[in-house]
C-alpha cells in the first residue's frame, strides 16, 4: 500500500465507513474524501492530524513513511 489515498481508503473500508460518513466525521465535503483517495489533492496538515486521530494511526503511516 503506497499512496496516502490508498491508505485512507483502506482505513475507511476497515471501519466499514462510506465516503459520506467519513466526510461528516472530519467535517469536510464528500468530494474532498474522494479527491484525497484518488490522489487529486492532499489534505492540509490540520486535516491530516484529524485523520490520524480518527483512525488512531500516525501521520508517518498516512504519509507512507512507516507500515
mmCIF file of N, CA, C and O in Angstrom:
data_model
loop_
_atom_site.group_PDB
_atom_site.id
_atom_site.type_symbol
_atom_site.label_atom_id
_atom_site.label_comp_id
_atom_site.label_asym_id
_atom_site.label_seq_id
_atom_site.Cartn_x
_atom_site.Cartn_y
_atom_site.Cartn_z
ATOM 1 N N UNK A 1 0.858 -1.176 0.000
ATOM 2 C CA UNK A 1 0.000 0.000 0.000
ATOM 3 C C UNK A 1 0.899 1.232 0.000
ATOM 4 O O UNK A 1 1.700 1.393 0.889
ATOM 5 N N UNK A 2 0.771 2.058 -1.003
ATOM 6 C CA UNK A 2 1.714 3.141 -1.153
ATOM 7 C C UNK A 2 1.216 4.526 -0.836
ATOM 8 O O UNK A 2 1.650 5.144 0.116
ATOM 9 N N UNK A 3 0.314 5.017 -1.628
ATOM 10 C CA UNK A 3 -0.044 6.429 -1.549
ATOM 11 C C UNK A 3 -0.957 6.741 -0.363
ATOM 12 O O UNK A 3 -1.589 5.856 0.219
ATOM 13 N N UNK A 4 -1.008 8.015 -0.042
ATOM 14 C CA UNK A 4 -1.906 8.472 1.016
ATOM 15 C C UNK A 4 -3.342 8.051 0.715
ATOM 16 O O UNK A 4 -4.048 7.546 1.589
ATOM 17 N N UNK A 5 -3.773 8.254 -0.514
ATOM 18 C CA UNK A 5 -5.147 7.921 -0.888
ATOM 19 C C UNK A 5 -5.470 6.452 -0.696
ATOM 20 O O UNK A 5 -6.559 6.099 -0.227
ATOM 21 N N UNK A 6 -4.525 5.575 -1.047
ATOM 22 C CA UNK A 6 -4.726 4.138 -0.861
ATOM 23 C C UNK A 6 -4.841 3.798 0.619
ATOM 24 O O UNK A 6 -5.675 2.986 1.024
ATOM 25 N N UNK A 7 -4.011 4.413 1.430
ATOM 26 C CA UNK A 7 -4.056 4.165 2.876
ATOM 27 C C UNK A 7 -5.355 4.686 3.477
ATOM 28 O O UNK A 7 -5.961 4.023 4.321
ATOM 29 N N UNK A 8 -5.786 5.853 3.049
ATOM 30 C CA UNK A 8 -7.034 6.409 3.560
ATOM 31 C C UNK A 8 -8.206 5.508 3.187
ATOM 32 O O UNK A 8 -9.057 5.198 4.027
ATOM 33 N N UNK A 9 -8.268 5.072 1.950
ATOM 34 C CA UNK A 9 -9.342 4.184 1.506
ATOM 35 C C UNK A 9 -9.349 2.893 2.314
ATOM 36 O O UNK A 9 -10.389 2.421 2.760
ATOM 37 N N UNK A 10 -8.158 2.330 2.526
ATOM 38 C CA UNK A 10 -8.037 1.099 3.302
ATOM 39 C C UNK A 10 -8.575 1.295 4.723
ATOM 40 O O UNK A 10 -9.369 0.487 5.218
ATOM 41 N N UNK A 11 -8.139 2.366 5.391
ATOM 42 C CA UNK A 11 -8.584 2.631 6.757
ATOM 43 C C UNK A 11 -10.091 2.845 6.811
ATOM 44 O O UNK A 11 -10.774 2.339 7.715
ATOM 45 N N UNK A 12 -10.609 3.587 5.847
ATOM 46 C CA UNK A 12 -12.056 3.856 5.807
ATOM 47 C C UNK A 12 -12.835 2.560 5.633
ATOM 48 O O UNK A 12 -13.820 2.312 6.336
ATOM 49 N N UNK A 13 -12.391 1.719 4.720
ATOM 50 C CA UNK A 13 -13.097 0.471 4.461
ATOM 51 C C UNK A 13 -12.967 -0.498 5.631
ATOM 52 O O UNK A 13 -13.901 -1.254 5.909
ATOM 53 N N UNK A 14 -11.848 -0.478 6.328
ATOM 54 C CA UNK A 14 -11.675 -1.327 7.508
ATOM 55 C C UNK A 14 -12.698 -1.000 8.591
ATOM 56 O O UNK A 14 -13.099 -1.862 9.352
ATOM 57 N N UNK A 15 -13.088 0.270 8.672
ATOM 58 C CA UNK A 15 -14.102 0.697 9.640
ATOM 59 C C UNK A 15 -15.506 0.634 9.055
ATOM 60 O O UNK A 15 -16.458 1.092 9.687
ATOM 61 N N UNK A 16 -15.626 0.088 7.852
ATOM 62 C CA UNK A 16 -16.925 -0.008 7.177
ATOM 63 C C UNK A 16 -17.626 1.346 7.067
ATOM 64 O O UNK A 16 -18.827 1.456 7.312
ATOM 65 N N UNK A 17 -16.861 2.356 6.701
ATOM 66 C CA UNK A 17 -17.401 3.700 6.525
ATOM 67 C C UNK A 17 -17.465 4.038 5.046
ATOM 68 O O UNK A 17 -16.540 3.721 4.295
ATOM 69 N N UNK A 18 -18.526 4.700 4.648
ATOM 70 C CA UNK A 18 -18.597 5.262 3.310
ATOM 71 C C UNK A 18 -17.896 6.610 3.292
ATOM 72 O O UNK A 18 -17.564 7.170 4.337
ATOM 73 N N UNK A 19 -17.698 7.127 2.104
ATOM 74 C CA UNK A 19 -17.060 8.443 2.000
ATOM 75 C C UNK A 19 -17.891 9.527 2.674
ATOM 76 O O UNK A 19 -17.342 10.432 3.298
ATOM 77 N N UNK A 20 -19.203 9.432 2.557
ATOM 78 C CA UNK A 20 -20.082 10.439 3.172
ATOM 79 C C UNK A 20 -19.951 10.401 4.686
ATOM 80 O O UNK A 20 -19.846 11.447 5.346
ATOM 81 N N UNK A 21 -19.930 9.194 5.247
ATOM 82 C CA UNK A 21 -19.803 9.061 6.704
ATOM 83 C C UNK A 21 -18.482 9.636 7.196
ATOM 84 O O UNK A 21 -18.443 10.351 8.199
ATOM 85 N N UNK A 22 -17.396 9.314 6.493
ATOM 86 C CA UNK A 22 -16.096 9.835 6.902
ATOM 87 C C UNK A 22 -16.052 11.354 6.755
ATOM 88 O O UNK A 22 -15.517 12.048 7.621
ATOM 89 N N UNK A 23 -16.628 11.855 5.697
ATOM 90 C CA UNK A 23 -16.664 13.307 5.494
ATOM 91 C C UNK A 23 -17.358 14.001 6.662
ATOM 92 O O UNK A 23 -16.889 15.037 7.149
ATOM 93 N N UNK A 24 -18.452 13.419 7.137
ATOM 94 C CA UNK A 24 -19.163 14.004 8.283
ATOM 95 C C UNK A 24 -18.303 13.967 9.534
ATOM 96 O O UNK A 24 -18.271 14.930 10.303
ATOM 97 N N UNK A 25 -17.598 12.856 9.735
ATOM 98 C CA UNK A 25 -16.726 12.726 10.911
ATOM 99 C C UNK A 25 -15.608 13.762 10.905
ATOM 100 O O UNK A 25 -15.218 14.268 11.953
ATOM 101 N N UNK A 26 -15.092 14.064 9.723
ATOM 102 C CA UNK A 26 -13.971 15.001 9.599
ATOM 103 C C UNK A 26 -14.416 16.430 9.297
ATOM 104 O O UNK A 26 -13.588 17.323 9.169
ATOM 105 N N UNK A 27 -15.734 16.606 9.132
ATOM 106 C CA UNK A 27 -16.301 17.927 8.844
ATOM 107 C C UNK A 27 -15.761 18.511 7.530
ATOM 108 O O UNK A 27 -15.364 19.674 7.461
ATOM 109 N N UNK A 28 -15.740 17.650 6.500
ATOM 110 C CA UNK A 28 -15.371 18.084 5.150
ATOM 111 C C UNK A 28 -16.418 17.548 4.185
ATOM 112 O O UNK A 28 -17.244 16.725 4.554
ATOM 113 N N UNK A 29 -16.374 17.995 2.959
ATOM 114 C CA UNK A 29 -17.308 17.515 1.955
ATOM 115 C C UNK A 29 -16.927 16.141 1.436
ATOM 116 O O UNK A 29 -15.751 15.753 1.446
ATOM 117 N N UNK A 30 -17.913 15.387 0.958
ATOM 118 C CA UNK A 30 -17.682 14.050 0.401
ATOM 119 C C UNK A 30 -16.716 14.121 -0.769
ATOM 120 O O UNK A 30 -15.882 13.246 -0.957
ATOM 121 N N UNK A 31 -16.808 15.166 -1.563
ATOM 122 C CA UNK A 31 -15.927 15.288 -2.724
ATOM 123 C C UNK A 31 -14.462 15.427 -2.305
ATOM 124 O O UNK A 31 -13.554 15.020 -3.043
ATOM 125 N N UNK A 32 -14.221 15.970 -1.118
ATOM 126 C CA UNK A 32 -12.856 16.091 -0.608
ATOM 127 C C UNK A 32 -12.289 14.706 -0.311
ATOM 128 O O UNK A 32 -11.143 14.402 -0.670
ATOM 129 N N UNK A 33 -13.093 13.857 0.331
ATOM 130 C CA UNK A 33 -12.641 12.492 0.626
ATOM 131 C C UNK A 33 -12.308 11.781 -0.676
ATOM 132 O O UNK A 33 -11.261 11.138 -0.801
ATOM 133 N N UNK A 34 -13.175 11.904 -1.651
ATOM 134 C CA UNK A 34 -12.957 11.277 -2.948
ATOM 135 C C UNK A 34 -11.677 11.803 -3.591
ATOM 136 O O UNK A 34 -10.865 11.023 -4.107
ATOM 137 N N UNK A 35 -11.468 13.098 -3.553
ATOM 138 C CA UNK A 35 -10.265 13.702 -4.140
ATOM 139 C C UNK A 35 -8.999 13.217 -3.444
ATOM 140 O O UNK A 35 -7.982 12.963 -4.095
ATOM 141 N N UNK A 36 -9.050 13.083 -2.123
ATOM 142 C CA UNK A 36 -7.897 12.570 -1.383
ATOM 143 C C UNK A 36 -7.608 11.137 -1.796
ATOM 144 O O UNK A 36 -6.462 10.772 -2.044
ATOM 145 N N UNK A 37 -8.657 10.308 -1.845
ATOM 146 C CA UNK A 37 -8.466 8.893 -2.169
ATOM 147 C C UNK A 37 -7.972 8.689 -3.599
ATOM 148 O O UNK A 37 -7.212 7.767 -3.869
ATOM 149 N N UNK A 38 -8.385 9.549 -4.500
ATOM 150 C CA UNK A 38 -7.969 9.436 -5.897
ATOM 151 C C UNK A 38 -6.615 10.105 -6.165
ATOM 152 O O UNK A 38 -6.081 10.022 -7.265
ATOM 153 N N UNK A 39 -6.089 10.797 -5.174
ATOM 154 C CA UNK A 39 -4.797 11.461 -5.330
ATOM 155 C C UNK A 39 -4.868 12.764 -6.091
ATOM 156 O O UNK A 39 -3.848 13.274 -6.549
ATOM 157 N N UNK A 40 -6.063 13.319 -6.218
ATOM 158 C CA UNK A 40 -6.240 14.594 -6.921
ATOM 159 C C UNK A 40 -5.665 15.738 -6.086
ATOM 160 O O UNK A 40 -5.079 16.677 -6.619
ATOM 161 N N UNK A 41 -5.839 15.643 -4.780
ATOM 162 C CA UNK A 41 -5.262 16.631 -3.876
ATOM 163 C C UNK A 41 -4.938 15.932 -2.556
ATOM 164 O O UNK A 41 -5.319 14.783 -2.349
ATOM 165 N N UNK A 42 -4.237 16.632 -1.700
ATOM 166 C CA UNK A 42 -3.852 16.087 -0.401
ATOM 167 C C UNK A 42 -4.396 16.998 0.692
ATOM 168 O O UNK A 42 -4.582 18.201 0.478
ATOM 169 N N UNK A 43 -4.630 16.432 1.876
ATOM 170 C CA UNK A 43 -5.208 17.236 2.961
ATOM 171 C C UNK A 43 -4.217 18.233 3.536
ATOM 172 O O UNK A 43 -2.996 18.025 3.485
ATOM 173 N N UNK A 44 -4.771 19.300 4.086
ATOM 174 C CA UNK A 44 -3.964 20.251 4.842
ATOM 175 C C UNK A 44 -3.490 19.554 6.112
ATOM 176 O O UNK A 44 -4.060 18.534 6.536
ATOM 177 N N UNK A 45 -2.472 20.081 6.741
ATOM 178 C CA UNK A 45 -1.928 19.487 7.953
ATOM 179 C C UNK A 45 -3.004 19.328 9.029
ATOM 180 O O UNK A 45 -3.065 18.291 9.694
ATOM 181 N N UNK A 46 -3.860 20.318 9.177
ATOM 182 C CA UNK A 46 -4.899 20.227 10.209
ATOM 183 C C UNK A 46 -5.833 19.043 9.950
ATOM 184 O O UNK A 46 -6.237 18.342 10.885
ATOM 185 N N UNK A 47 -6.159 18.790 8.684
ATOM 186 C CA UNK A 47 -6.997 17.637 8.360
ATOM 187 C C UNK A 47 -6.225 16.329 8.506
ATOM 188 O O UNK A 47 -6.787 15.320 8.915
ATOM 189 N N UNK A 48 -4.947 16.343 8.186
ATOM 190 C CA UNK A 48 -4.122 15.158 8.338
ATOM 191 C C UNK A 48 -4.080 14.725 9.811
ATOM 192 O O UNK A 48 -4.168 13.537 10.130
ATOM 193 N N UNK A 49 -3.990 15.701 10.694
ATOM 194 C CA UNK A 49 -3.998 15.412 12.134
ATOM 195 C C UNK A 49 -5.329 14.798 12.542
ATOM 196 O O UNK A 49 -5.369 13.809 13.279
ATOM 197 N N UNK A 50 -6.440 15.360 12.052
ATOM 198 C CA UNK A 50 -7.764 14.808 12.363
ATOM 199 C C UNK A 50 -7.904 13.367 11.866
ATOM 200 O O UNK A 50 -8.454 12.515 12.565
ATOM 201 N N UNK A 51 -7.412 13.115 10.671
ATOM 202 C CA UNK A 51 -7.481 11.761 10.095
ATOM 203 C C UNK A 51 -6.672 10.795 10.953
ATOM 204 O O UNK A 51 -7.148 9.700 11.291
ATOM 205 N N UNK A 52 -5.461 11.179 11.308
ATOM 206 C CA UNK A 52 -4.602 10.320 12.128
ATOM 207 C C UNK A 52 -5.263 10.031 13.473
ATOM 208 O O UNK A 52 -5.255 8.881 13.941
ATOM 209 N N UNK A 53 -5.844 11.041 14.093
ATOM 210 C CA UNK A 53 -6.513 10.845 15.376
ATOM 211 C C UNK A 53 -7.754 9.972 15.228
ATOM 212 O O UNK A 53 -7.992 9.085 16.050
ATOM 213 N N UNK A 54 -8.533 10.196 14.195
ATOM 214 C CA UNK A 54 -9.762 9.433 13.993
ATOM 215 C C UNK A 54 -9.459 7.950 13.812
ATOM 216 O O UNK A 54 -10.137 7.094 14.384
ATOM 217 N N UNK A 55 -8.453 7.633 13.017
ATOM 218 C CA UNK A 55 -8.122 6.238 12.736
ATOM 219 C C UNK A 55 -7.077 5.665 13.697
ATOM 220 O O UNK A 55 -6.703 4.502 13.585
ATOM 221 N N UNK A 56 -6.592 6.508 14.625
ATOM 222 C CA UNK A 56 -5.602 6.084 15.608
ATOM 223 C C UNK A 56 -4.339 5.524 14.932
ATOM 224 O O UNK A 56 -3.861 4.431 15.259
ATOM 225 N N UNK A 57 -3.848 6.278 13.959
ATOM 226 C CA UNK A 57 -2.608 5.952 13.271
ATOM 227 C C UNK A 57 -1.710 7.186 13.294
ATOM 228 O O UNK A 57 -2.161 8.284 13.615
ATOM 229 N N UNK A 58 -0.454 7.000 12.952
ATOM 230 C CA UNK A 58 0.467 8.133 12.924
ATOM 231 C C UNK A 58 0.388 8.856 11.583
ATOM 232 O O UNK A 58 -0.014 8.273 10.571
ATOM 233 N N UNK A 59 0.831 10.086 11.597
ATOM 234 C CA UNK A 59 0.930 10.837 10.352
ATOM 235 C C UNK A 59 1.978 10.194 9.451
ATOM 236 O O UNK A 59 1.817 10.154 8.233
ATOM 237 N N UNK A 60 3.017 9.646 10.045
ATOM 238 C CA UNK A 60 4.024 8.926 9.259
ATOM 239 C C UNK A 60 3.397 7.758 8.501
ATOM 240 O O UNK A 60 3.744 7.508 7.350
ATOM 241 N N UNK A 61 2.489 7.034 9.139
ATOM 242 C CA UNK A 61 1.803 5.933 8.457
ATOM 243 C C UNK A 61 1.005 6.476 7.271
ATOM 244 O O UNK A 61 1.085 5.943 6.177
ATOM 245 N N UNK A 62 0.259 7.530 7.491
ATOM 246 C CA UNK A 62 -0.561 8.113 6.427
ATOM 247 C C UNK A 62 0.307 8.587 5.261
ATOM 248 O O UNK A 62 -0.094 8.471 4.103
ATOM 249 N N UNK A 63 1.488 9.091 5.582
ATOM 250 C CA UNK A 63 2.392 9.604 4.549
ATOM 251 C C UNK A 63 3.183 8.501 3.876
ATOM 252 O O UNK A 63 3.907 8.756 2.913
ATOM 253 N N UNK A 64 3.052 7.261 4.365
ATOM 254 C CA UNK A 64 3.769 6.150 3.757
ATOM 255 C C UNK A 64 5.191 5.999 4.240
ATOM 256 O O UNK A 64 5.992 5.288 3.632
ATOM 257 N N UNK A 65 5.525 6.634 5.361
ATOM 258 C CA UNK A 65 6.885 6.554 5.888
ATOM 259 C C UNK A 65 7.083 5.365 6.804
ATOM 260 O O UNK A 65 8.217 5.039 7.156
ATOM 261 N N UNK A 66 5.978 4.758 7.231
ATOM 262 C CA UNK A 66 6.049 3.549 8.049
ATOM 263 C C UNK A 66 4.879 2.656 7.734
ATOM 264 O O UNK A 66 3.857 3.105 7.200
ATOM 265 N N UNK A 67 5.020 1.392 8.040
ATOM 266 C CA UNK A 67 3.948 0.422 7.782
ATOM 267 C C UNK A 67 3.023 0.308 8.956
ATOM 268 O O UNK A 67 3.252 0.570 10.041
#
